[in-house]
PDB file of C-alpha atoms and ligand atoms in Angstrom:
ATOM      1  CA  MET A   1     115.562  78.118  99.797  1.00 61.00           C
ATOM      2  CA  ALA A   2     112.202  77.404 100.517  1.00 69.00           C
ATOM      3  CA  LYS A   3     110.299  78.636  98.206  1.00 84.00           C
ATOM      4  CA  LYS A   4     108.369  81.615  99.071  1.00 94.00           C
ATOM      5  CA  LYS A   5     104.567  81.634  99.670  1.00 97.00           C
ATOM      6  CA  ALA A   6     101.238  84.244  98.428  1.00 97.00           C
ATOM      7  CA  CYS A   7      98.035  84.107 101.415  1.00 97.00           C
ATOM      8  CA  LYS A   8      95.090  83.413  98.333  1.00 96.00           C
ATOM      9  CA  LYS A   9      93.117  86.101 100.634  1.00 94.00           C
ATOM     10  CA  CYS A  10      95.028  88.732 101.366  1.00 95.00           C
ATOM     11  CA  ARG A  11      98.364  87.693  99.100  1.00 95.00           C
ATOM     12  CA  ILE A  12     100.830  88.841 101.136  1.00 97.00           C
ATOM     13  CA  ILE A  13     104.058  86.539 100.350  1.00 97.00           C
ATOM     14  CA  THR A  14     105.620  84.701 103.153  1.00 96.00           C
ATOM     15  CA  ASN A  15     108.413  82.367 104.401  1.00 94.00           C
ATOM     16  CA  ALA A  16     105.518  81.420 107.021  1.00 94.00           C
ATOM     17  CA  GLU A  17     103.154  77.966 106.995  1.00 94.00           C
ATOM     18  CA  GLU A  18     100.353  80.883 107.919  1.00 96.00           C
ATOM     19  CA  CYS A  19      99.357  83.607 106.517  1.00 97.00           C
ATOM     20  CA  PRO A  20     100.670  86.741 109.059  1.00 96.00           C
ATOM     21  CA  LEU A  21      97.571  88.902 108.871  1.00 96.00           C
ATOM     22  CA  CYS A  22      94.482  86.383 108.162  1.00 97.00           C
ATOM     23  CA  LYS A  23      96.544  83.236 110.009  1.00 98.00           C
ATOM     24  CA  SER A  24      95.573  81.237 106.809  1.00 97.00           C
ATOM     25  CA  ASN A  25      97.009  78.515 105.914  1.00 96.00           C
ATOM     26  CA  ASP A  26      95.665  78.348 102.530  1.00 96.00           C
ATOM     27  CA  LEU A  27      99.127  79.307 100.750  1.00 97.00           C
ATOM     28  CA  THR A  28     100.006  79.289  98.072  1.00 97.00           C
ATOM     29  CA  THR A  29     103.772  79.464  95.649  1.00 96.00           C
ATOM     30  CA  ASN A  30     101.578  80.117  91.845  1.00 95.00           C
ATOM     31  CA  ILE A  31     102.523  83.485  92.455  1.00 95.00           C
ATOM     32  CA  LYS A  32     101.716  85.893  89.312  1.00 93.00           C
ATOM     33  CA  GLY A  33     103.754  88.980  89.156  1.00 95.00           C
ATOM     34  CA  ARG A  34     104.749  90.836  92.772  1.00 95.00           C
ATOM     35  CA  VAL A  35     104.459  94.146  94.369  1.00 95.00           C
ATOM     36  CA  VAL A  36     106.302  95.583  97.316  1.00 97.00           C
ATOM     37  CA  ILE A  37     103.476  98.479  99.356  1.00 97.00           C
ATOM     38  CA  ILE A  38     105.902 100.937 101.260  1.00 97.00           C
ATOM     39  CA  ASP A  39     102.221 102.969 102.621  1.00 96.00           C
ATOM     40  CA  ALA A  40      99.612 101.713 101.719  1.00 95.00           C
ATOM     41  CA  THR A  41      97.579 104.339 102.784  1.00 95.00           C
ATOM     42  CA  LYS A  42      98.827 106.540 100.515  1.00 96.00           C
ATOM     43  CA  SER A  43      99.603 103.895  97.198  1.00 95.00           C
ATOM     44  CA  GLU A  44      97.418 103.717  94.956  1.00 94.00           C
ATOM     45  CA  ILE A  45      98.704 100.022  93.753  1.00 91.00           C
ATOM     46  CA  ALA A  46      97.491  99.268  97.306  1.00 95.00           C
ATOM     47  CA  GLN A  47      94.160 100.219  96.983  1.00 94.00           C
ATOM     48  CA  LYS A  48      93.452  98.920  93.841  1.00 91.00           C
ATOM     49  CA  LEU A  49      94.794  95.796  95.379  1.00 89.00           C
ATOM     50  CA  ASN A  50      92.913  96.843  98.468  1.00 91.00           C
ATOM     51  CA  ILE A  51      95.643  96.034 100.682  1.00 94.00           C
ATOM     52  CA  LYS A  52      95.962  97.738 104.252  1.00 94.00           C
ATOM     53  CA  VAL A  53      99.847  96.566 105.585  1.00 95.00           C
ATOM     54  CA  LYS A  54     103.180  97.400 104.344  1.00 96.00           C
ATOM     55  CA  GLY A  55     104.239  94.185 102.307  1.00 96.00           C
ATOM     56  CA  GLU A  56     104.987  92.246  99.763  1.00 97.00           C
ATOM     57  CA  TYR A  57     102.583  91.292  97.921  1.00 97.00           C
ATOM     58  CA  ALA A  58     101.291  88.986  95.200  1.00 96.00           C
ATOM     59  CA  ILE A  59      99.202  90.651  92.473  1.00 93.00           C
ATOM     60  CA  LYS A  60      97.858  87.636  91.504  1.00 92.00           C
ATOM     61  CA  THR A  61      97.575  83.618  92.724  1.00 92.00           C
ATOM     62  CA  LYS A  62      96.122  80.770  90.653  1.00 83.00           C
TER      63      LYS A  62
HETATM   64 ZN1   ZN B 101      95.889  85.736 104.927  1.00 83.38          ZN
END
């Protein structure tokens, strides 16, 4: 199983080689905590983390 990666910029977690949001390939496997955002407009966590698209996100990356 491939290790999931998170975009350093958007923090979205993906299996792909590039970020599905910003198309960056600056991804990291060093994920510190994760959060699933289902409704970004209603989620306080999403607003705190500045997340606008639903998905699974890393809370922090290194
Ligand atoms: Zn990104």
